[in-house]
Amino acid sequence: MPYDENGIFAAIIRKEIPAKIVHETDNVLAFEDINPKAPNHILIVPKLQIETVNDLQDDHAQIIGEMVLAARDIAAEIGVAEKGYRLVINTNADAGQEIFHLHMHFFAGRKMTWPPG
Ligand code: AMP
């Protein structure tokens, strides 16, 4: 599936539509999920146009690393680092991916269940 430049996350990254941004670096943006599944539900996205994990190139390793480091920083900032949090990247239909701009879900603020649904 080709990248959709008119997609919602592309518009959020360009600051054309509003989002509750909680963290931003040169390469990564993090904002609150509009339909939260936990008390803290944040989406961490690369500013680079990448659809899914399947579309990652070897030279995207730095970006993926920065997404996880953003999660670390957000956890500290919102005070959940010690209690815990969960990071999830859904890929394609079986995982329920709905938006085809790579994003990592950051969940915290309640006890998570395992296995995930
Ligand atoms: P996924 O199913 O992994 O593709 O997750 C997409 C997520 O994007 C869902 O949790 C939605 O609630 C969230 N979402 C959709 N539109 C927006 C938006 N405009 N702002 C913030 N989050 C959104």
mmCIF file with all atom_site columns, C-alpha atoms and ligand atoms in Angstrom:
data_model
loop_
_atom_site.group_PDB
_atom_site.id
_atom_site.type_symbol
_atom_site.label_atom_id
_atom_site.label_alt_id
_atom_site.label_comp_id
_atom_site.label_asym_id
_atom_site.label_entity_id
_atom_site.label_seq_id
_atom_site.pdbx_PDB_ins_code
_atom_site.Cartn_x
_atom_site.Cartn_y
_atom_site.Cartn_z
_atom_site.occupancy
_atom_site.B_iso_or_equiv
_atom_site.pdbx_formal_charge
_atom_site.auth_seq_id
_atom_site.auth_comp_id
_atom_site.auth_asym_id
_atom_site.auth_atom_id
_atom_site.pdbx_PDB_model_num
ATOM   1   C CA  . MET A 1 1   ? 0.000  0.000   0.000  1.00 0.00 ? 1   MET A CA  1
ATOM   2   C CA  . PRO A 1 2   ? 1.565  3.353   -1.005 1.00 0.00 ? 2   PRO A CA  1
ATOM   3   C CA  . TYR A 1 3   ? 1.960  6.001   1.661  1.00 0.00 ? 3   TYR A CA  1
ATOM   4   C CA  . ASP A 1 4   ? -1.085 8.321   1.911  1.00 0.00 ? 4   ASP A CA  1
ATOM   5   C CA  . GLU A 1 5   ? 0.158  11.879  2.299  1.00 0.00 ? 5   GLU A CA  1
ATOM   6   C CA  . ASN A 1 6   ? -3.429 12.963  2.977  1.00 0.00 ? 6   ASN A CA  1
ATOM   7   C CA  . GLY A 1 7   ? -3.662 10.582  5.920  1.00 0.00 ? 7   GLY A CA  1
ATOM   8   C CA  . ILE A 1 8   ? -4.538 11.781  9.390  1.00 0.00 ? 8   ILE A CA  1
ATOM   9   C CA  . PHE A 1 9   ? -1.126 11.261  10.999 1.00 0.00 ? 9   PHE A CA  1
ATOM   10  C CA  . ALA A 1 10  ? 0.626  12.986  8.088  1.00 0.00 ? 10  ALA A CA  1
ATOM   11  C CA  . ALA A 1 11  ? -1.663 15.976  8.709  1.00 0.00 ? 11  ALA A CA  1
ATOM   12  C CA  . ILE A 1 12  ? -0.957 15.895  12.460 1.00 0.00 ? 12  ILE A CA  1
ATOM   13  C CA  . ILE A 1 13  ? 2.805  15.834  11.776 1.00 0.00 ? 13  ILE A CA  1
ATOM   14  C CA  . ARG A 1 14  ? 2.434  18.847  9.456  1.00 0.00 ? 14  ARG A CA  1
ATOM   15  C CA  . LYS A 1 15  ? 0.384  20.491  12.276 1.00 0.00 ? 15  LYS A CA  1
ATOM   16  C CA  . GLU A 1 16  ? -2.533 20.917  9.888  1.00 0.00 ? 16  GLU A CA  1
ATOM   17  C CA  . ILE A 1 17  ? -4.962 19.247  12.266 1.00 0.00 ? 17  ILE A CA  1
ATOM   18  C CA  . PRO A 1 18  ? -4.811 19.483  16.045 1.00 0.00 ? 18  PRO A CA  1
ATOM   19  C CA  . ALA A 1 19  ? -3.506 16.824  18.380 1.00 0.00 ? 19  ALA A CA  1
ATOM   20  C CA  . LYS A 1 20  ? -2.538 16.843  22.050 1.00 0.00 ? 20  LYS A CA  1
ATOM   21  C CA  . ILE A 1 21  ? 1.211  16.669  21.519 1.00 0.00 ? 21  ILE A CA  1
ATOM   22  C CA  . VAL A 1 22  ? 3.091  15.373  24.561 1.00 0.00 ? 22  VAL A CA  1
ATOM   23  C CA  . HIS A 1 23  ? 6.615  14.992  23.161 1.00 0.00 ? 23  HIS A CA  1
ATOM   24  C CA  . GLU A 1 24  ? 8.493  16.107  20.054 1.00 0.00 ? 24  GLU A CA  1
ATOM   25  C CA  . THR A 1 25  ? 12.006 15.711  18.678 1.00 0.00 ? 25  THR A CA  1
ATOM   26  C CA  . ASP A 1 26  ? 13.446 16.359  15.200 1.00 0.00 ? 26  ASP A CA  1
ATOM   27  C CA  . ASN A 1 27  ? 12.396 12.891  14.044 1.00 0.00 ? 27  ASN A CA  1
ATOM   28  C CA  . VAL A 1 28  ? 9.568  11.782  16.332 1.00 0.00 ? 28  VAL A CA  1
ATOM   29  C CA  . LEU A 1 29  ? 6.181  13.146  17.415 1.00 0.00 ? 29  LEU A CA  1
ATOM   30  C CA  . ALA A 1 30  ? 4.049  11.778  20.270 1.00 0.00 ? 30  ALA A CA  1
ATOM   31  C CA  . PHE A 1 31  ? 0.418  12.732  20.882 1.00 0.00 ? 31  PHE A CA  1
ATOM   32  C CA  . GLU A 1 32  ? -2.560 11.465  22.859 1.00 0.00 ? 32  GLU A CA  1
ATOM   33  C CA  . ASP A 1 33  ? -4.733 8.818   21.214 1.00 0.00 ? 33  ASP A CA  1
ATOM   34  C CA  . ILE A 1 34  ? -8.154 10.262  20.388 1.00 0.00 ? 34  ILE A CA  1
ATOM   35  C CA  . ASN A 1 35  ? -9.900 7.076   21.601 1.00 0.00 ? 35  ASN A CA  1
ATOM   36  C CA  . PRO A 1 36  ? -7.825 6.038   24.625 1.00 0.00 ? 36  PRO A CA  1
ATOM   37  C CA  . LYS A 1 37  ? -7.733 2.376   25.706 1.00 0.00 ? 37  LYS A CA  1
ATOM   38  C CA  . ALA A 1 38  ? -5.926 3.150   28.971 1.00 0.00 ? 38  ALA A CA  1
ATOM   39  C CA  . PRO A 1 39  ? -5.641 6.173   31.303 1.00 0.00 ? 39  PRO A CA  1
ATOM   40  C CA  . ASN A 1 40  ? -2.462 7.054   29.410 1.00 0.00 ? 40  ASN A CA  1
ATOM   41  C CA  . HIS A 1 41  ? -2.635 6.175   25.703 1.00 0.00 ? 41  HIS A CA  1
ATOM   42  C CA  . ILE A 1 42  ? -0.096 7.966   23.563 1.00 0.00 ? 42  ILE A CA  1
ATOM   43  C CA  . LEU A 1 43  ? 0.926  7.371   19.956 1.00 0.00 ? 43  LEU A CA  1
ATOM   44  C CA  . ILE A 1 44  ? 4.604  7.714   19.087 1.00 0.00 ? 44  ILE A CA  1
ATOM   45  C CA  . VAL A 1 45  ? 5.196  8.238   15.375 1.00 0.00 ? 45  VAL A CA  1
ATOM   46  C CA  . PRO A 1 46  ? 8.214  8.880   13.160 1.00 0.00 ? 46  PRO A CA  1
ATOM   47  C CA  . LYS A 1 47  ? 7.941  12.086  11.144 1.00 0.00 ? 47  LYS A CA  1
ATOM   48  C CA  . LEU A 1 48  ? 9.271  10.069  8.210  1.00 0.00 ? 48  LEU A CA  1
ATOM   49  C CA  . GLN A 1 49  ? 6.595  8.576   5.954  1.00 0.00 ? 49  GLN A CA  1
ATOM   50  C CA  . ILE A 1 50  ? 6.665  4.841   6.736  1.00 0.00 ? 50  ILE A CA  1
ATOM   51  C CA  . GLU A 1 51  ? 3.495  2.747   6.476  1.00 0.00 ? 51  GLU A CA  1
ATOM   52  C CA  . THR A 1 52  ? 4.211  -0.363  8.557  1.00 0.00 ? 52  THR A CA  1
ATOM   53  C CA  . VAL A 1 53  ? 7.009  -2.323  10.194 1.00 0.00 ? 53  VAL A CA  1
ATOM   54  C CA  . ASN A 1 54  ? 7.184  -4.281  6.915  1.00 0.00 ? 54  ASN A CA  1
ATOM   55  C CA  . ASP A 1 55  ? 8.250  -1.111  5.118  1.00 0.00 ? 55  ASP A CA  1
ATOM   56  C CA  . LEU A 1 56  ? 11.211 -0.407  7.363  1.00 0.00 ? 56  LEU A CA  1
ATOM   57  C CA  . GLN A 1 57  ? 14.600 -0.225  5.688  1.00 0.00 ? 57  GLN A CA  1
ATOM   58  C CA  . ASP A 1 58  ? 17.850 -1.083  7.449  1.00 0.00 ? 58  ASP A CA  1
ATOM   59  C CA  . ASP A 1 59  ? 18.728 2.614   7.600  1.00 0.00 ? 59  ASP A CA  1
ATOM   60  C CA  . HIS A 1 60  ? 15.554 3.280   9.628  1.00 0.00 ? 60  HIS A CA  1
ATOM   61  C CA  . ALA A 1 61  ? 17.156 1.632   12.666 1.00 0.00 ? 61  ALA A CA  1
ATOM   62  C CA  . GLN A 1 62  ? 17.969 5.032   14.154 1.00 0.00 ? 62  GLN A CA  1
ATOM   63  C CA  . ILE A 1 63  ? 14.344 6.191   13.829 1.00 0.00 ? 63  ILE A CA  1
ATOM   64  C CA  . ILE A 1 64  ? 12.986 3.077   15.507 1.00 0.00 ? 64  ILE A CA  1
ATOM   65  C CA  . GLY A 1 65  ? 15.494 3.543   18.284 1.00 0.00 ? 65  GLY A CA  1
ATOM   66  C CA  . GLU A 1 66  ? 14.372 7.143   18.715 1.00 0.00 ? 66  GLU A CA  1
ATOM   67  C CA  . MET A 1 67  ? 10.738 6.014   19.007 1.00 0.00 ? 67  MET A CA  1
ATOM   68  C CA  . VAL A 1 68  ? 11.621 3.707   21.909 1.00 0.00 ? 68  VAL A CA  1
ATOM   69  C CA  . LEU A 1 69  ? 13.760 6.403   23.517 1.00 0.00 ? 69  LEU A CA  1
ATOM   70  C CA  . ALA A 1 70  ? 10.789 8.778   23.220 1.00 0.00 ? 70  ALA A CA  1
ATOM   71  C CA  . ALA A 1 71  ? 8.708  6.182   25.098 1.00 0.00 ? 71  ALA A CA  1
ATOM   72  C CA  . ARG A 1 72  ? 11.353 6.066   27.815 1.00 0.00 ? 72  ARG A CA  1
ATOM   73  C CA  . ASP A 1 73  ? 11.289 9.857   28.140 1.00 0.00 ? 73  ASP A CA  1
ATOM   74  C CA  . ILE A 1 74  ? 7.478  10.052  28.140 1.00 0.00 ? 74  ILE A CA  1
ATOM   75  C CA  . ALA A 1 75  ? 7.293  7.359   30.832 1.00 0.00 ? 75  ALA A CA  1
ATOM   76  C CA  . ALA A 1 76  ? 9.589  9.438   33.016 1.00 0.00 ? 76  ALA A CA  1
ATOM   77  C CA  . GLU A 1 77  ? 7.759  12.685  32.238 1.00 0.00 ? 77  GLU A CA  1
ATOM   78  C CA  . ILE A 1 78  ? 4.310  11.350  33.129 1.00 0.00 ? 78  ILE A CA  1
ATOM   79  C CA  . GLY A 1 79  ? 5.613  9.378   36.100 1.00 0.00 ? 79  GLY A CA  1
ATOM   80  C CA  . VAL A 1 80  ? 4.858  5.786   35.075 1.00 0.00 ? 80  VAL A CA  1
ATOM   81  C CA  . ALA A 1 81  ? 8.399  4.489   34.478 1.00 0.00 ? 81  ALA A CA  1
ATOM   82  C CA  . GLU A 1 82  ? 8.510  2.460   37.707 1.00 0.00 ? 82  GLU A CA  1
ATOM   83  C CA  . LYS A 1 83  ? 4.910  1.222   37.740 1.00 0.00 ? 83  LYS A CA  1
ATOM   84  C CA  . GLY A 1 84  ? 5.081  0.178   34.120 1.00 0.00 ? 84  GLY A CA  1
ATOM   85  C CA  . TYR A 1 85  ? 3.784  0.693   30.630 1.00 0.00 ? 85  TYR A CA  1
ATOM   86  C CA  . ARG A 1 86  ? 3.262  -1.241  27.426 1.00 0.00 ? 86  ARG A CA  1
ATOM   87  C CA  . LEU A 1 87  ? 4.501  -0.490  23.898 1.00 0.00 ? 87  LEU A CA  1
ATOM   88  C CA  . VAL A 1 88  ? 2.631  -1.993  20.943 1.00 0.00 ? 88  VAL A CA  1
ATOM   89  C CA  . ILE A 1 89  ? 3.091  -1.724  17.181 1.00 0.00 ? 89  ILE A CA  1
ATOM   90  C CA  . ASN A 1 90  ? 0.196  -3.226  15.212 1.00 0.00 ? 90  ASN A CA  1
ATOM   91  C CA  . THR A 1 91  ? 1.083  -4.404  11.715 1.00 0.00 ? 91  THR A CA  1
ATOM   92  C CA  . ASN A 1 92  ? -1.562 -5.058  9.047  1.00 0.00 ? 92  ASN A CA  1
ATOM   93  C CA  . ALA A 1 93  ? -4.959 -6.696  9.325  1.00 0.00 ? 93  ALA A CA  1
ATOM   94  C CA  . ASP A 1 94  ? -4.454 -9.501  11.841 1.00 0.00 ? 94  ASP A CA  1
ATOM   95  C CA  . ALA A 1 95  ? -3.020 -7.064  14.364 1.00 0.00 ? 95  ALA A CA  1
ATOM   96  C CA  . GLY A 1 96  ? -5.770 -4.512  13.716 1.00 0.00 ? 96  GLY A CA  1
ATOM   97  C CA  . GLN A 1 97  ? -3.673 -1.765  12.152 1.00 0.00 ? 97  GLN A CA  1
ATOM   98  C CA  . GLU A 1 98  ? -6.068 0.953   10.990 1.00 0.00 ? 98  GLU A CA  1
ATOM   99  C CA  . ILE A 1 99  ? -3.750 3.832   10.224 1.00 0.00 ? 99  ILE A CA  1
ATOM   100 C CA  . PHE A 1 100 ? -0.958 3.238   7.755  1.00 0.00 ? 100 PHE A CA  1
ATOM   101 C CA  . HIS A 1 101 ? 1.601  5.588   9.163  1.00 0.00 ? 101 HIS A CA  1
ATOM   102 C CA  . LEU A 1 102 ? 3.899  3.618   11.472 1.00 0.00 ? 102 LEU A CA  1
ATOM   103 C CA  . HIS A 1 103 ? 2.996  4.248   15.111 1.00 0.00 ? 103 HIS A CA  1
ATOM   104 C CA  . MET A 1 104 ? 3.825  2.788   18.477 1.00 0.00 ? 104 MET A CA  1
ATOM   105 C CA  . HIS A 1 105 ? 1.080  2.727   21.119 1.00 0.00 ? 105 HIS A CA  1
ATOM   106 C CA  . PHE A 1 106 ? 2.176  3.698   24.635 1.00 0.00 ? 106 PHE A CA  1
ATOM   107 C CA  . PHE A 1 107 ? -0.262 2.397   27.270 1.00 0.00 ? 107 PHE A CA  1
ATOM   108 C CA  . ALA A 1 108 ? -0.043 3.093   30.996 1.00 0.00 ? 108 ALA A CA  1
ATOM   109 C CA  . GLY A 1 109 ? -2.079 3.988   34.041 1.00 0.00 ? 109 GLY A CA  1
ATOM   110 C CA  . ARG A 1 110 ? -3.724 0.637   34.688 1.00 0.00 ? 110 ARG A CA  1
ATOM   111 C CA  . LYS A 1 111 ? -2.743 -2.985  35.131 1.00 0.00 ? 111 LYS A CA  1
ATOM   112 C CA  . MET A 1 112 ? -2.460 -4.584  31.683 1.00 0.00 ? 112 MET A CA  1
ATOM   113 C CA  . THR A 1 113 ? -3.703 -8.067  30.943 1.00 0.00 ? 113 THR A CA  1
ATOM   114 C CA  . TRP A 1 114 ? -1.731 -10.802 29.203 1.00 0.00 ? 114 TRP A CA  1
ATOM   115 C CA  . PRO A 1 115 ? -2.037 -12.285 26.651 1.00 0.00 ? 115 PRO A CA  1
ATOM   116 C CA  . PRO A 1 116 ? -3.279 -9.273  24.687 1.00 0.00 ? 116 PRO A CA  1
ATOM   117 C CA  . GLY A 1 117 ? -6.566 -9.628  22.833 1.00 0.00 ? 117 GLY A CA  1
HETATM 118 P P1  . AMP B 2 .   ? -3.949 1.185   14.912 1.00 0.00 ? 1   AMP B P1  1
HETATM 119 O O1  . AMP B 2 .   ? -5.213 0.405   15.051 1.00 0.00 ? 1   AMP B O1  1
HETATM 120 O O2  . AMP B 2 .   ? -2.748 0.515   15.531 1.00 0.00 ? 1   AMP B O2  1
HETATM 121 O O3  . AMP B 2 .   ? -3.704 1.613   13.480 1.00 0.00 ? 1   AMP B O3  1
HETATM 122 O O4  . AMP B 2 .   ? -4.164 2.484   15.801 1.00 0.00 ? 1   AMP B O4  1
HETATM 123 C C1  . AMP B 2 .   ? -4.653 3.688   15.290 1.00 0.00 ? 1   AMP B C1  1
HETATM 124 C C2  . AMP B 2 .   ? -4.949 4.571   16.485 1.00 0.00 ? 1   AMP B C2  1
HETATM 125 O O5  . AMP B 2 .   ? -5.067 5.914   16.049 1.00 0.00 ? 1   AMP B O5  1
HETATM 126 C C3  . AMP B 2 .   ? -6.242 4.236   17.204 1.00 0.00 ? 1   AMP B C3  1
HETATM 127 O O6  . AMP B 2 .   ? -5.945 3.906   18.571 1.00 0.00 ? 1   AMP B O6  1
HETATM 128 C C4  . AMP B 2 .   ? -7.077 5.522   17.089 1.00 0.00 ? 1   AMP B C4  1
HETATM 129 O O7  . AMP B 2 .   ? -7.837 5.785   18.240 1.00 0.00 ? 1   AMP B O7  1
HETATM 130 C C5  . AMP B 2 .   ? -6.005 6.561   16.852 1.00 0.00 ? 1   AMP B C5  1
HETATM 131 N N1  . AMP B 2 .   ? -6.425 7.771   16.156 1.00 0.00 ? 1   AMP B N1  1
HETATM 132 C C6  . AMP B 2 .   ? -7.172 7.851   15.032 1.00 0.00 ? 1   AMP B C6  1
HETATM 133 N N2  . AMP B 2 .   ? -7.338 9.129   14.666 1.00 0.00 ? 1   AMP B N2  1
HETATM 134 C C7  . AMP B 2 .   ? -6.664 9.880   15.574 1.00 0.00 ? 1   AMP B C7  1
HETATM 135 C C8  . AMP B 2 .   ? -6.448 11.285  15.738 1.00 0.00 ? 1   AMP B C8  1
HETATM 136 N N3  . AMP B 2 .   ? -6.947 12.183  14.904 1.00 0.00 ? 1   AMP B N3  1
HETATM 137 N N4  . AMP B 2 .   ? -5.718 11.695  16.799 1.00 0.00 ? 1   AMP B N4  1
HETATM 138 C C9  . AMP B 2 .   ? -5.213 10.802  17.670 1.00 0.00 ? 1   AMP B C9  1
HETATM 139 N N5  . AMP B 2 .   ? -5.366 9.472   17.566 1.00 0.00 ? 1   AMP B N5  1
HETATM 140 C C10 . AMP B 2 .   ? -6.092 9.008   16.531 1.00 0.00 ? 1   AMP B C10 1
#
